[in-house]
């Protein structure tokens, strides 16, 4: 088993993710950690709320991981994503990729986060002092 | 045939519910469904884009919908 996908309502743990992809044949681990930013275009964000179409989100993340395994010589891939409410500085997403050599790990990690943002059915709502907005919903 | 549609994100706000029932003719396509939903909920047309998922896979406009399919409206995603 070289792929781990998880949607979680509770806190994501970075060290657990790194430990899971670590293997004796690994020469490097590339990790992307998404964090909740305190502002969007100068407007203060109070918190974010994430909603997922869970079954499909998991299967789309699995597809992306399989594509990355086919495209680059990487050994293990982990994708964890949060749902529910997140405060500023909390972690909505962790991607960890282990490979024998760093180029493949960097490239695969970048591909995974970029593709996740385009295809995985997860939605983020920004909560402001005076309202809320589903991100990317409108042109 | 009666089809239950799942809604997420802003689509849930537009429908005012997390599921809606629609009545479709047998062998209706994704495009037929979109037309009907947009007539009942014109705010759908204001979205940047939206997709329909059939049984947890993104569907094309010409794909046929069957009675027991799981159908979901997927507004622009924004995970990560």
XYZ file of C-alpha atoms in Angstrom, chain B residues 11-67:
57
model
C -25.500 24.841 -4.967
C -26.942 23.942 -1.570
C -27.603 27.640 -0.907
C -29.203 28.065 -4.339
C -31.535 25.080 -3.867
C -32.160 25.986 -0.227
C -31.570 22.309 0.643
C -28.869 19.658 0.442
C -31.006 17.506 -1.884
C -33.748 18.221 -4.412
C -36.031 15.872 -6.315
C -36.582 16.366 -10.039
C -38.817 14.541 -12.457
C -36.989 13.476 -15.629
C -38.069 11.474 -18.650
C -36.423 8.052 -19.024
C -33.064 8.257 -20.800
C -32.725 11.951 -19.929
C -29.230 13.348 -20.373
C -27.083 15.483 -18.094
C -27.850 18.372 -20.422
C -31.637 17.842 -19.937
C -31.114 17.867 -16.181
C -29.085 21.101 -16.298
C -31.749 22.786 -18.418
C -34.474 21.817 -15.954
C -32.487 22.849 -12.884
C -31.512 26.180 -14.439
C -35.166 26.883 -15.206
C -36.166 26.164 -11.609
C -33.073 27.803 -10.069
C -31.806 30.587 -12.393
C -28.976 31.492 -9.985
C -27.171 28.350 -11.215
C -26.456 30.243 -14.448
C -24.594 32.950 -12.502
C -21.950 30.468 -11.317
C -18.501 30.562 -12.926
C -19.250 26.998 -14.032
C -20.692 23.834 -12.548
C -20.474 20.123 -13.251
C -22.760 17.180 -12.746
C -21.399 14.002 -11.188
C -23.036 10.653 -11.943
C -22.134 7.848 -9.546
C -19.139 9.805 -8.214
C -17.622 10.562 -11.640
C -17.717 13.837 -13.567
C -20.273 13.434 -16.352
C -20.493 14.918 -19.846
C -23.561 16.791 -21.116
C -24.516 13.888 -23.391
C -24.329 11.181 -20.705
C -27.582 9.403 -19.888
C -29.068 9.406 -16.392
C -30.606 6.226 -15.024
C -33.144 5.838 -12.273
